[in-house]
Tab-separated table of C-alpha atoms and ligand atoms in Angstrom:
chain	number	residue	atom	x	y	z
A	1	MET	CA	0.130	0.179	-0.701
A	2	LYS	CA	1.495	3.522	-0.760
A	3	ILE	CA	0.420	6.022	2.081
A	4	ALA	CA	1.944	9.792	2.021
A	5	CYS	CA	1.345	11.200	5.283
A	6	VAL	CA	0.453	15.141	5.401
A	7	SER	CA	1.390	16.644	9.250
A	8	THR	CA	3.382	19.824	10.201
A	9	GLU	CA	4.957	18.410	13.145
A	10	MET	CA	7.903	14.820	13.189
A	11	SER	CA	9.485	14.577	16.127
A	12	PRO	CA	12.075	15.556	16.332
A	13	ILE	CA	12.606	17.360	13.638
A	14	ALA	CA	9.968	19.805	14.453
A	15	LYS	CA	7.837	18.666	17.871
A	16	VAL	CA	4.870	21.669	18.988
A	17	GLY	CA	2.974	18.542	21.244
A	18	GLY	CA	2.161	15.404	20.162
A	19	LEU	CA	1.342	15.205	16.945
A	20	ALA	CA	4.443	15.323	15.691
A	21	ASP	CA	5.402	11.560	18.304
A	22	VAL	CA	2.015	10.760	16.482
A	23	SER	CA	3.628	11.818	12.854
A	24	PHE	CA	7.200	9.893	13.986
A	25	GLY	CA	6.173	6.564	15.532
A	26	LEU	CA	3.264	5.664	12.963
A	27	SER	CA	4.685	6.043	10.095
A	28	LYS	CA	7.892	4.491	11.353
A	29	GLU	CA	6.354	1.082	12.348
A	30	ILE	CA	3.967	2.203	8.888
A	31	MET	CA	7.013	1.374	7.096
A	32	THR	CA	7.966	-1.224	9.357
A	33	GLN	CA	4.631	-3.035	9.167
A	34	GLY	CA	6.129	-3.490	5.266
A	35	HIS	CA	3.797	-0.454	3.426
A	36	ASP	CA	4.801	2.064	1.297
A	37	ILE	CA	4.728	5.695	3.199
A	38	CYS	CA	6.265	9.143	3.008
A	39	VAL	CA	5.801	12.310	5.463
A	40	ILE	CA	5.492	15.753	3.391
A	41	LEU	CA	5.824	18.163	5.763
A	42	PRO	CA	6.656	22.178	6.007
A	43	ASN	CA	10.299	22.829	5.630
A	44	TYR	CA	10.972	24.803	8.508
A	45	ALA	CA	13.445	26.963	8.984
A	46	SER	CA	13.730	26.371	13.060
A	47	LEU	CA	14.064	22.296	11.604
A	48	LYS	CA	16.740	20.385	13.681
A	49	THR	CA	18.103	18.784	10.368
A	50	SER	CA	21.179	17.393	12.639
A	51	TYR	CA	18.942	14.635	13.778
A	52	LEU	CA	18.316	13.782	9.826
A	53	ASP	CA	20.155	11.257	8.056
A	54	SER	CA	20.612	12.948	4.690
A	55	PHE	CA	18.620	16.387	3.324
A	56	GLU	CA	19.022	17.263	0.207
A	57	PRO	CA	16.690	19.542	-2.554
A	58	TYR	CA	14.261	17.855	-4.263
A	59	PRO	CA	14.673	18.712	-7.572
A	60	THR	CA	11.352	19.829	-9.253
A	61	ASP	CA	9.197	22.018	-11.052
A	62	LEU	CA	6.587	22.099	-9.317
A	63	GLU	CA	4.482	25.685	-9.588
A	64	ILE	CA	0.819	26.701	-8.219
A	65	THR	CA	-1.385	29.788	-7.999
A	66	PHE	CA	-2.030	31.219	-4.704
A	67	SER	CA	-3.623	34.018	-3.099
A	68	LYS	CA	-3.593	34.603	-7.105
A	69	LYS	CA	0.025	34.646	-7.385
A	70	LYS	CA	2.372	31.991	-8.641
A	71	HIS	CA	4.027	30.308	-6.010
A	72	GLN	CA	7.252	28.361	-7.289
A	73	ILE	CA	7.649	24.900	-4.608
A	74	LEU	CA	10.806	24.450	-3.249
A	75	VAL	CA	11.540	20.859	-2.058
A	76	TRP	CA	14.115	19.441	0.379
A	77	ALA	CA	14.522	15.328	0.362
A	78	GLY	CA	15.724	13.636	3.057
A	79	LYS	CA	15.989	10.407	6.144
A	80	LEU	CA	15.124	9.604	9.176
A	81	CYS	CA	14.668	6.047	10.622
A	82	GLY	CA	14.613	4.572	7.164
A	83	LEU	CA	11.994	7.029	7.082
A	84	THR	CA	11.127	9.365	3.597
A	85	LEU	CA	10.609	12.617	4.449
A	86	PHE	CA	9.894	15.667	1.696
A	87	PHE	CA	10.107	19.253	3.127
A	88	ILE	CA	7.405	22.495	0.934
A	89	ASP	CA	8.570	25.604	1.139
A	90	SER	CA	7.351	28.552	-1.272
A	91	LYS	CA	10.973	29.728	-3.186
A	92	ALA	CA	11.601	33.275	-1.192
A	93	PRO	CA	11.161	35.790	-0.988
A	94	SER	CA	7.327	34.542	-0.605
A	95	SER	CA	9.023	31.652	1.465
A	96	PHE	CA	6.046	31.064	4.361
A	97	PHE	CA	8.196	28.240	6.363
A	98	GLN	CA	11.834	30.987	7.548
A	99	THR	CA	10.501	31.902	10.047
A	100	ASP	CA	11.537	31.312	13.963
A	101	GLN	CA	8.293	30.270	14.928
A	102	ILE	CA	6.162	26.539	14.001
A	103	TYR	CA	2.757	27.832	15.072
A	104	GLY	CA	1.695	30.837	16.755
A	105	LYS	CA	2.469	33.600	13.615
A	106	GLN	CA	-0.318	36.006	12.820
A	107	ASN	CA	-0.465	34.677	9.162
A	108	ASP	CA	-0.321	30.606	10.648
A	109	GLY	CA	-3.662	30.363	8.526
A	110	GLN	CA	-2.383	32.013	5.544
A	111	ARG	CA	1.001	29.824	5.267
A	112	PHE	CA	-0.637	25.940	6.461
A	113	SER	CA	-3.570	26.693	3.419
A	114	PHE	CA	-0.323	27.931	1.253
A	115	PHE	CA	1.768	24.423	2.298
A	116	SER	CA	-2.307	21.878	2.126
A	117	LEU	CA	-2.509	23.478	-1.585
A	118	ALA	CA	1.425	22.764	-2.118
A	119	ALA	CA	1.887	19.076	-0.405
A	120	LEU	CA	-1.425	17.868	-2.900
A	121	LYS	CA	0.125	19.713	-6.254
A	122	PHE	CA	3.304	17.709	-4.831
A	123	ILE	CA	1.887	14.476	-3.848
A	124	GLU	CA	-0.277	14.569	-7.340
A	125	GLN	CA	3.065	15.119	-9.572
A	126	CYS	CA	5.569	13.125	-8.489
A	127	HIS	CA	3.450	10.710	-6.030
A	128	PRO	CA	-0.191	9.693	-8.067
A	129	THR	CA	-0.281	6.690	-7.420
A	130	VAL	CA	-0.870	6.867	-3.699
A	131	ASP	CA	-3.479	4.598	-2.396
A	132	ILE	CA	-3.813	6.822	0.529
A	133	ILE	CA	-3.399	10.103	1.583
A	134	HIS	CA	-3.442	10.741	5.715
A	135	ILE	CA	-3.501	14.081	7.176
A	136	ASN	CA	-4.119	15.933	10.235
A	137	GLU	CA	-5.528	18.968	12.213
A	138	TRP	CA	-6.486	21.492	10.888
A	139	GLN	CA	-3.463	23.080	9.250
A	140	THR	CA	-3.719	20.338	6.928
A	141	ALA	CA	-7.620	20.198	6.444
A	142	LEU	CA	-8.136	21.763	3.038
A	143	ILE	CA	-6.733	18.882	0.760
A	144	ALA	CA	-9.734	17.048	2.073
A	145	PRO	CA	-12.008	19.839	-0.356
A	146	LEU	CA	-9.423	20.612	-1.956
A	147	TYR	CA	-9.158	17.440	-3.730
A	148	LYS	CA	-12.977	15.922	-3.540
A	149	GLU	CA	-13.821	19.338	-5.476
A	150	GLN	CA	-11.301	18.470	-8.250
A	151	ALA	CA	-13.123	19.167	-11.975
A	152	CYS	CA	-11.285	15.881	-13.468
A	153	ARG	CA	-9.671	13.704	-10.754
A	154	LYS	CA	-6.794	12.567	-11.984
A	155	SER	CA	-5.698	9.592	-9.081
A	156	SER	CA	-7.505	7.626	-6.638
A	157	ALA	CA	-6.251	8.234	-3.479
A	158	LYS	CA	-8.376	7.903	-0.880
A	159	ILE	CA	-8.527	11.095	2.010
A	160	MET	CA	-8.447	9.794	6.064
A	161	THR	CA	-8.494	12.669	9.189
A	162	THR	CA	-6.165	12.672	12.473
A	163	ILE	CA	-8.313	14.930	14.812
A	164	HIS	CA	-5.844	15.272	17.612
A	165	ASN	CA	-7.439	17.634	19.010
A	166	LEU	CA	-10.708	19.534	18.750
A	167	ASN	CA	-9.991	22.616	19.955
A	168	TYR	CA	-7.385	23.917	17.874
A	169	GLN	CA	-10.024	23.991	14.252
A	170	GLY	CA	-8.538	26.714	12.322
A	171	ILE	CA	-11.258	28.944	11.796
A	172	LEU	CA	-10.795	31.126	9.354
A	173	SER	CA	-12.217	34.106	7.144
A	174	THR	CA	-13.704	32.973	3.367
A	175	SER	CA	-11.030	34.337	1.445
A	176	VAL	CA	-8.840	31.757	2.394
A	177	LEU	CA	-10.980	29.275	0.354
A	178	ASN	CA	-10.677	31.425	-2.543
A	179	LYS	CA	-6.560	31.858	-2.066
A	180	VAL	CA	-6.358	28.047	-2.201
A	181	GLY	CA	-9.212	28.448	-5.499
A	182	LEU	CA	-12.079	26.621	-4.129
A	183	SER	CA	-14.346	29.494	-4.669
A	184	LYS	CA	-17.624	27.145	-5.773
A	185	LYS	CA	-20.794	28.225	-3.473
A	186	SER	CA	-21.420	25.017	-3.249
A	187	THR	CA	-18.490	24.219	-1.972
A	188	GLN	CA	-17.698	27.408	-0.244
A	189	LEU	CA	-20.869	26.678	1.570
A	190	LYS	CA	-19.941	23.204	3.383
A	191	CYS	CA	-16.926	24.831	4.854
A	192	LEU	CA	-18.664	27.237	6.330
A	193	ASP	CA	-18.329	26.665	10.514
A	194	LEU	CA	-21.538	25.967	12.221
A	195	LYS	CA	-21.565	29.353	14.545
A	196	LYS	CA	-19.544	32.187	12.434
A	197	HIS	CA	-21.658	31.900	9.308
A	198	ASN	CA	-18.485	34.210	7.960
A	199	LYS	CA	-16.786	31.946	8.555
A	200	VAL	CA	-15.137	29.235	6.800
A	201	ASN	CA	-14.458	25.693	9.361
A	202	LEU	CA	-10.390	23.830	7.837
A	203	LEU	CA	-11.765	21.390	10.653
A	204	LYS	CA	-15.015	21.419	9.603
A	205	SER	CA	-14.246	20.745	6.496
A	206	ALA	CA	-12.202	17.638	6.532
A	207	ILE	CA	-14.361	15.666	8.672
A	208	VAL	CA	-17.845	16.329	5.891
A	209	TYR	CA	-15.053	15.692	2.709
A	210	SER	CA	-12.873	12.369	4.015
A	211	ASP	CA	-12.890	9.491	3.576
A	212	PHE	CA	-12.838	8.779	6.792
A	213	ILE	CA	-11.594	10.468	10.243
A	214	THR	CA	-9.731	9.098	13.486
A	215	THR	CA	-9.112	10.399	16.294
A	216	VAL	CA	-6.971	8.781	19.191
A	217	SER	CA	-8.851	7.533	21.864
A	218	PRO	CA	-11.921	5.375	21.645
A	219	ARG	CA	-12.707	7.703	24.822
A	220	TYR	CA	-12.529	11.202	22.603
A	221	ALA	CA	-13.309	9.825	19.916
A	222	ASP	CA	-17.467	8.772	22.013
A	223	GLU	CA	-16.337	12.694	24.258
A	224	ILE	CA	-16.739	15.001	20.782
A	225	THR	CA	-19.972	13.476	19.918
A	226	THR	CA	-21.473	15.156	23.086
A	227	PRO	CA	-22.180	19.446	23.265
A	228	GLY	CA	-19.539	19.538	26.786
A	229	GLN	CA	-16.575	18.349	23.892
A	230	GLY	CA	-17.455	18.123	21.170
A	231	MET	CA	-15.598	22.360	21.002
A	232	GLY	CA	-19.264	23.293	18.485
A	233	LEU	CA	-18.462	20.542	16.374
A	234	ASP	CA	-20.149	18.087	18.237
A	235	LYS	CA	-23.650	17.885	15.573
A	236	ILE	CA	-21.590	17.303	12.698
A	237	ILE	CA	-19.547	14.702	14.551
A	238	LEU	CA	-22.545	13.561	15.074
A	239	GLU	CA	-24.229	12.762	11.970
A	240	ASN	CA	-20.980	11.105	10.521
A	241	LYS	CA	-19.962	8.546	13.152
A	242	ARG	CA	-20.124	6.096	10.580
A	243	LYS	CA	-17.336	6.980	9.570
A	244	ILE	CA	-15.363	8.531	12.279
A	245	LYS	CA	-13.039	5.784	14.924
A	246	GLY	CA	-10.718	6.420	17.930
A	247	ILE	CA	-7.828	4.431	17.579
A	248	LEU	CA	-5.203	4.583	20.874
A	249	ASN	CA	-1.822	6.603	20.104
A	250	GLY	CA	1.014	4.484	21.002
A	251	ILE	CA	4.647	5.570	22.012
A	252	ASP	CA	7.819	4.379	20.093
A	253	TYR	CA	8.846	1.563	21.446
A	254	GLU	CA	13.045	2.363	20.789
A	255	VAL	CA	13.002	5.884	21.480
A	256	TRP	CA	11.336	5.270	25.129
A	257	ASN	CA	13.100	2.794	26.749
A	258	PRO	CA	13.787	2.336	30.208
A	259	LYS	CA	16.487	-0.613	28.940
A	260	SER	CA	18.824	1.293	26.623
A	261	ASP	CA	17.332	5.208	26.366
A	262	SER	CA	20.530	6.981	25.863
A	263	ALA	CA	19.822	10.449	27.702
A	264	LEU	CA	20.080	8.619	30.965
A	265	ALA	CA	22.087	8.238	33.469
A	266	GLU	CA	21.356	4.501	34.426
A	267	HIS	CA	19.331	1.373	32.133
A	268	TYR	CA	16.354	-0.419	33.998
A	269	GLN	CA	13.926	-2.785	33.083
A	270	LEU	CA	11.043	-4.907	34.057
A	271	ASN	CA	12.108	-6.551	36.327
A	272	HIS	CA	15.770	-5.028	36.912
A	273	THR	CA	14.515	-1.858	38.115
A	274	GLN	CA	16.878	-0.958	40.726
A	275	PRO	CA	18.234	1.459	39.129
A	276	LYS	CA	15.425	3.810	38.623
A	277	ALA	CA	16.541	5.329	41.572
A	278	LEU	CA	19.660	5.979	40.785
A	279	CYS	CA	18.103	7.935	37.667
A	280	LYS	CA	15.820	9.523	40.977
A	281	LYS	CA	19.446	10.698	42.386
A	282	PHE	CA	21.011	11.856	38.637
A	283	ILE	CA	17.734	14.022	38.281
A	284	GLN	CA	18.235	16.179	42.335
A	285	LYS	CA	21.408	15.942	41.625
A	286	LEU	CA	20.787	18.154	38.348
A	287	LEU	CA	18.175	20.473	39.002
A	288	ASN	CA	19.987	20.618	42.800
A	289	MET	CA	17.730	19.630	44.482
A	290	PRO	CA	17.884	17.144	48.345
A	291	LEU	CA	18.419	13.361	47.754
A	292	GLU	CA	16.632	12.536	48.871
A	293	SER	CA	15.603	8.662	47.521
A	294	ARG	CA	12.698	7.824	49.663
A	295	THR	CA	11.280	11.473	49.945
A	296	PRO	CA	8.164	11.194	46.294
A	297	LEU	CA	8.914	13.236	43.321
A	298	VAL	CA	5.898	14.023	41.281
A	299	ILE	CA	6.043	15.512	38.031
A	300	CYS	CA	4.309	17.011	35.007
A	301	ILE	CA	5.584	17.752	31.867
A	302	CYS	CA	3.286	19.918	29.645
A	303	ARG	CA	2.405	22.281	26.991
A	304	LEU	CA	1.102	25.251	30.161
A	305	VAL	CA	-2.429	25.317	28.319
A	306	PRO	CA	-5.980	25.793	29.505
A	307	GLN	CA	-6.295	21.796	29.300
A	308	LYS	CA	-3.949	20.791	31.314
A	309	GLY	CA	-5.759	22.397	33.728
A	310	ILE	CA	-3.503	25.082	35.369
A	311	SER	CA	-5.210	25.999	38.357
A	312	MET	CA	-5.503	22.025	39.355
A	313	ILE	CA	-1.288	21.607	38.347
A	314	LYS	CA	-0.964	24.803	40.429
A	315	SER	CA	-2.143	23.140	43.935
A	316	ALA	CA	-0.730	20.330	42.961
A	317	ILE	CA	2.104	21.705	43.632
A	318	SER	CA	1.618	23.829	46.728
A	319	HIS	CA	-0.094	20.029	47.806
A	320	VAL	CA	3.371	18.008	46.760
A	321	LEU	CA	5.213	20.677	49.084
A	322	LYS	CA	3.084	20.247	51.912
A	323	MET	CA	2.964	16.154	52.177
A	324	GLY	CA	6.544	16.479	51.826
A	325	GLY	CA	6.996	15.300	48.789
A	326	GLN	CA	9.837	17.242	45.403
A	327	PHE	CA	7.990	18.692	42.279
A	328	ILE	CA	9.535	18.988	39.049
A	329	LEU	CA	6.910	21.977	36.354
A	330	PHE	CA	7.955	20.620	33.356
A	331	GLY	CA	6.953	23.272	30.550
A	332	SER	CA	6.414	26.488	28.974
A	333	SER	CA	3.045	28.129	27.492
A	334	PRO	CA	2.132	30.358	24.835
A	335	ILE	CA	-0.165	32.578	26.635
A	336	PRO	CA	1.739	35.139	27.480
A	337	LYS	CA	-1.183	35.271	30.740
A	338	ILE	CA	-1.110	32.230	32.048
A	339	GLN	CA	3.491	32.504	31.887
A	340	GLU	CA	2.865	35.667	33.322
A	341	ASP	CA	1.100	33.872	36.539
A	342	PHE	CA	3.838	30.415	36.456
A	343	ASP	CA	6.761	32.591	36.350
A	344	GLN	CA	5.774	34.783	39.657
A	345	LEU	CA	4.740	31.135	41.634
A	346	LYS	CA	8.603	29.994	40.285
A	347	LEU	CA	9.366	33.555	42.141
A	348	GLN	CA	8.042	32.758	45.057
A	349	LEU	CA	9.381	28.966	44.811
A	350	GLN	CA	12.816	30.294	44.036
A	351	ASP	CA	14.516	29.696	47.767
A	352	ASN	CA	12.759	26.351	47.948
A	353	PRO	CA	14.981	23.337	46.794
A	354	SER	CA	12.547	20.815	46.273
A	355	ALA	CA	10.165	22.745	43.833
A	356	LYS	CA	11.553	23.604	40.968
A	357	LEU	CA	9.909	25.041	38.347
A	358	ILE	CA	11.855	24.965	34.306
A	359	PHE	CA	10.303	26.745	31.112
A	360	ASP	CA	11.591	25.152	28.948
A	361	SER	CA	9.519	24.704	25.809
A	362	TYR	CA	11.869	21.496	24.195
A	363	ASN	CA	14.391	20.084	25.538
A	364	GLU	CA	13.887	15.954	24.432
A	365	GLU	CA	16.819	15.516	26.375
A	366	LEU	CA	16.065	16.650	29.721
A	367	ALA	CA	12.221	14.829	29.308
A	368	HIS	CA	13.409	11.210	29.062
A	369	GLN	CA	15.484	12.076	32.055
A	370	LEU	CA	12.313	13.103	33.504
A	371	TYR	CA	10.729	10.300	33.004
A	372	ALA	CA	13.508	8.230	33.804
A	373	GLY	CA	13.846	9.926	37.381
A	374	ALA	CA	10.759	10.384	39.080
A	375	ASP	CA	7.967	8.105	40.724
A	376	MET	CA	4.307	9.533	39.709
A	377	ILE	CA	3.517	11.876	37.117
A	378	ILE	CA	0.246	14.215	37.188
A	379	CYS	CA	-1.791	14.987	34.481
A	380	PRO	CA	-4.591	16.958	35.092
A	381	SER	CA	-6.427	17.326	32.480
A	382	ILE	CA	-9.357	19.499	31.382
A	383	PHE	CA	-9.350	16.803	28.617
A	384	GLU	CA	-7.258	14.717	27.087
A	385	PRO	CA	-7.732	13.606	23.434
A	386	CYS	CA	-4.858	11.059	24.012
A	387	GLY	CA	-2.097	11.832	26.119
A	388	LEU	CA	1.394	10.364	25.775
A	389	THR	CA	3.396	11.841	29.118
A	390	GLN	CA	0.963	9.205	31.301
A	391	LEU	CA	1.893	5.954	27.989
A	392	ILE	CA	5.767	6.982	28.669
A	393	SER	CA	5.590	6.939	31.982
A	394	LEU	CA	4.090	3.905	32.198
A	395	ARG	CA	7.403	3.247	30.729
A	396	TYR	CA	9.407	4.482	32.858
A	397	GLY	CA	7.934	2.925	35.472
A	398	THR	CA	6.424	6.735	37.100
A	399	VAL	CA	3.197	6.169	38.555
A	400	PRO	CA	0.730	7.767	35.831
A	401	ILE	CA	-2.498	10.138	38.569
A	402	VAL	CA	-4.859	11.715	35.763
A	403	ARG	CA	-8.081	12.809	35.684
A	404	LEU	CA	-10.682	10.308	33.661
A	405	THR	CA	-11.195	11.583	30.616
A	406	GLY	CA	-9.771	10.892	27.074
A	407	GLY	CA	-6.950	8.371	26.849
A	408	LEU	CA	-6.412	9.137	30.375
A	409	ALA	CA	-9.599	7.425	30.561
A	410	ASN	CA	-8.434	4.631	28.562
A	411	THR	CA	-5.380	4.052	29.662
A	412	VAL	CA	-4.473	4.401	33.313
A	413	PHE	CA	-6.532	2.333	35.980
A	414	ASP	CA	-6.761	2.930	40.016
A	415	ILE	CA	-5.316	0.684	42.086
A	416	ASN	CA	-8.797	0.762	44.131
A	417	SER	CA	-11.104	-0.002	40.595
A	418	SER	CA	-9.346	-2.489	39.215
A	419	SER	CA	-6.987	-5.675	38.233
A	420	LYS	CA	-5.187	-4.301	35.584
A	421	ALA	CA	-4.518	-1.139	38.010
A	422	ASN	CA	-1.128	1.351	37.261
A	423	GLY	CA	-1.696	4.036	39.161
A	424	PHE	CA	-4.454	6.628	40.385
A	425	THR	CA	-7.296	7.790	38.704
A	426	TYR	CA	-10.230	10.574	39.885
A	427	LEU	CA	-12.949	12.319	38.182
A	428	GLU	CA	-14.080	15.855	38.922
A	429	PRO	CA	-11.991	18.495	38.066
A	430	THR	CA	-10.555	20.354	40.840
A	431	SER	CA	-8.344	20.553	42.782
A	432	PRO	CA	-9.849	19.345	45.938
A	433	ALA	CA	-10.146	15.586	44.011
A	434	LEU	CA	-6.441	16.171	42.834
A	435	LYS	CA	-5.379	16.609	46.354
A	436	LYS	CA	-7.309	13.452	47.747
A	437	THR	CA	-5.777	11.483	44.926
A	438	LEU	CA	-2.462	12.768	45.706
A	439	GLY	CA	-2.667	11.965	49.658
A	440	ARG	CA	-4.009	9.367	48.475
A	441	ALA	CA	-0.983	7.531	46.136
A	442	PHE	CA	1.444	9.352	48.730
A	443	ASN	CA	-0.144	7.448	51.234
A	444	LEU	CA	0.758	3.767	48.965
A	445	TYR	CA	4.617	5.389	48.536
A	446	HIS	CA	5.431	5.877	52.390
A	447	HIS	CA	2.655	2.232	53.491
A	448	GLU	CA	2.760	-0.566	50.907
A	449	PRO	CA	5.900	-0.317	49.058
A	450	LYS	CA	5.516	-3.669	48.262
A	451	LYS	CA	2.147	-2.294	46.408
A	452	TRP	CA	3.642	0.275	45.226
A	453	LYS	CA	6.388	-1.828	43.935
A	454	LYS	CA	3.850	-3.655	42.153
A	455	LEU	CA	2.303	-0.793	40.200
A	456	ILE	CA	4.825	0.390	39.178
A	457	HIS	CA	5.043	-3.316	37.157
A	458	SER	CA	1.733	-3.632	35.582
A	459	GLY	CA	2.295	-0.488	34.500
A	460	MET	CA	5.708	-1.732	32.194
A	461	LYS	CA	4.284	-4.622	31.512
A	462	MET	CA	1.107	-3.280	29.377
A	463	ASP	CA	2.282	-2.871	25.158
A	464	PHE	CA	1.455	0.817	24.048
A	465	SER	CA	3.419	0.451	21.514
A	466	TRP	CA	2.403	1.223	17.989
A	467	LYS	CA	1.879	-2.252	16.458
A	468	LYS	CA	-1.683	-3.438	17.256
A	469	SER	CA	-2.535	0.777	17.421
A	470	ALA	CA	-1.123	0.541	13.322
A	471	GLN	CA	-2.152	-2.337	12.072
A	472	GLU	CA	-5.348	-0.609	12.666
A	473	TYR	CA	-5.075	2.319	11.183
A	474	LEU	CA	-3.532	-0.689	7.984
A	475	LYS	CA	-7.157	-2.126	8.477
A	476	ILE	CA	-9.447	0.852	8.251
A	477	PHE	CA	-6.746	1.751	4.918
A	478	HIS	CA	-7.500	-1.521	2.937
A	479	ARG	CA	-10.840	-0.842	4.371
A	480	LEU	CA	-11.109	2.166	1.939
A	481	ILE	CA	-9.444	0.964	-1.088
A	482	LYS	CA	-11.760	-2.397	-0.928
A	483	LYS	CA	-14.037	0.074	-1.613
A	484	SER	CA	-13.031	1.963	-4.468
A	485	THR	CA	-11.563	-1.149	-6.354
A	486	LYS	CA	-15.137	-2.880	-5.857
B	501	LIG	P1	0.430	17.570	23.891
B	501	LIG	O1	-0.279	16.823	22.309
B	501	LIG	O2	-0.893	18.048	24.227
B	501	LIG	O3	0.841	18.632	24.001
B	501	LIG	P2	0.629	15.279	24.771
B	501	LIG	O4	0.954	14.297	25.727
B	501	LIG	O5	0.233	14.271	23.624
B	501	LIG	O6	0.219	16.510	24.577
B	501	LIG	O7	1.484	15.286	23.688
B	501	LIG	C1	3.354	16.013	24.773
B	501	LIG	C2	4.937	15.509	23.675
B	501	LIG	O8	5.425	16.744	24.170
B	501	LIG	C3	4.996	14.831	25.264
B	501	LIG	O9	6.096	13.795	24.279
B	501	LIG	C4	6.236	15.299	26.128
B	501	LIG	O10	7.760	14.003	26.578
B	501	LIG	C5	5.708	16.653	25.216
B	501	LIG	N1	6.720	17.442	25.954
B	501	LIG	C6	6.081	18.427	26.435
B	501	LIG	N2	6.907	19.141	26.918
B	501	LIG	C7	7.872	19.136	26.957
B	501	LIG	C8	9.478	20.016	26.801
B	501	LIG	N3	9.149	20.918	27.849
B	501	LIG	N4	9.812	19.177	26.851
B	501	LIG	C9	10.517	18.204	25.274
B	501	LIG	N5	9.229	17.647	25.509
B	501	LIG	C10	8.217	18.202	26.018
């Protein structure tokens, strides 16, 4: 099978959040299972090309009309762990991606619409026999109507969209459709936002036009059909429910492996977890924290955005310290007000060596060291499509404490209520509920070391690798192709 995946993130060369891990892990597993897959990305100035095995210009003579102007498309080809990647931009001076940021520019709508149009042109011209075009999030959603509305389509690929987070929909001025040449009234009507009728909603357009849609956990697939979590798209999702499925994300078991992780001071594995204590000591030393082996070390690794439960994170920090634990918060906020609040909190805690707030938006090595060194991780999300930090923590023997929502509810099972117990869970999105759960975790850690060890083991034993999830994706791809050849 031939698959072209179009994404705006790829781990580790262009990572903002979980989308990068998924683009890399899923594509690599699909390749490992014997399929021909390439990934198409924007050619960001900030690409960490040192991770690539090769990176060179890919000669083409592609040209597109975007915003009534002709653009010559520049393509580079690269290899990453055997995966074929293509990187796209417009020729200077109209380059869209030679800036320092992946997201957050004022013209994001324009940049990613250009990318969608250019990526589709590239696929059709250079890979005309692909069976599946796999698009991700609103940034590449326009590919669905662009492909389906062509007057004389030469290929017969199927379009699969994956929704990683419904919170981001790409609600833009309708002029964006004219810019990419989708000027037919009937098309524009299909792409209109359901609330703001003078705007288009790119994610909605992908839901309407795609042959199939996945989202990143079964629980989230159900949640987004409700007004509470549907973010205004619940009705359209319900209407299209027959072509939507939740498939749990995996993690890359080569990248995330405490047995061989090159970022770690010591290696460990299931049935030989003692060296994890040395990873804890390493991180305590690195961050100038008291070197206490029996003090619970709690971490939180996330983008500091409302979805992640900002007020609960704050109260968890003070509660952990009050209970005599250590806390490391690692992440940063794209929202200035939230970042200022946390800067303030960091200032207040500067004399407390048991609390470390590290505002680095991306440091892969430190992330690995934290997962290995911690005893517990908190994920108090208000909503969480899948969540990867709890999966990585389970792999590293770090016990997750999570709110029962989305993928967190599909992967973490409470010690009190499940035979598959691997962590602690709670339902109410409130600080008291989280504090109570932290209290239960501390109690078990201090007073029932055997049970604690068992919890670590049952988490490490679980399999959240990409293998099974990739097979589910492939099953859908096969079904879609079979339908079209009937
Ligand atoms: P989201 O996609 O909403 O950001 P996920 O839990 O799905 O959340 O994925 C987050 C990914 O980003 C994980 O791989 C996590 O380790 C990583 N991550 C978050 N913050 C940082 C950081 N500051 N440095 C390195 N990796 C980070």
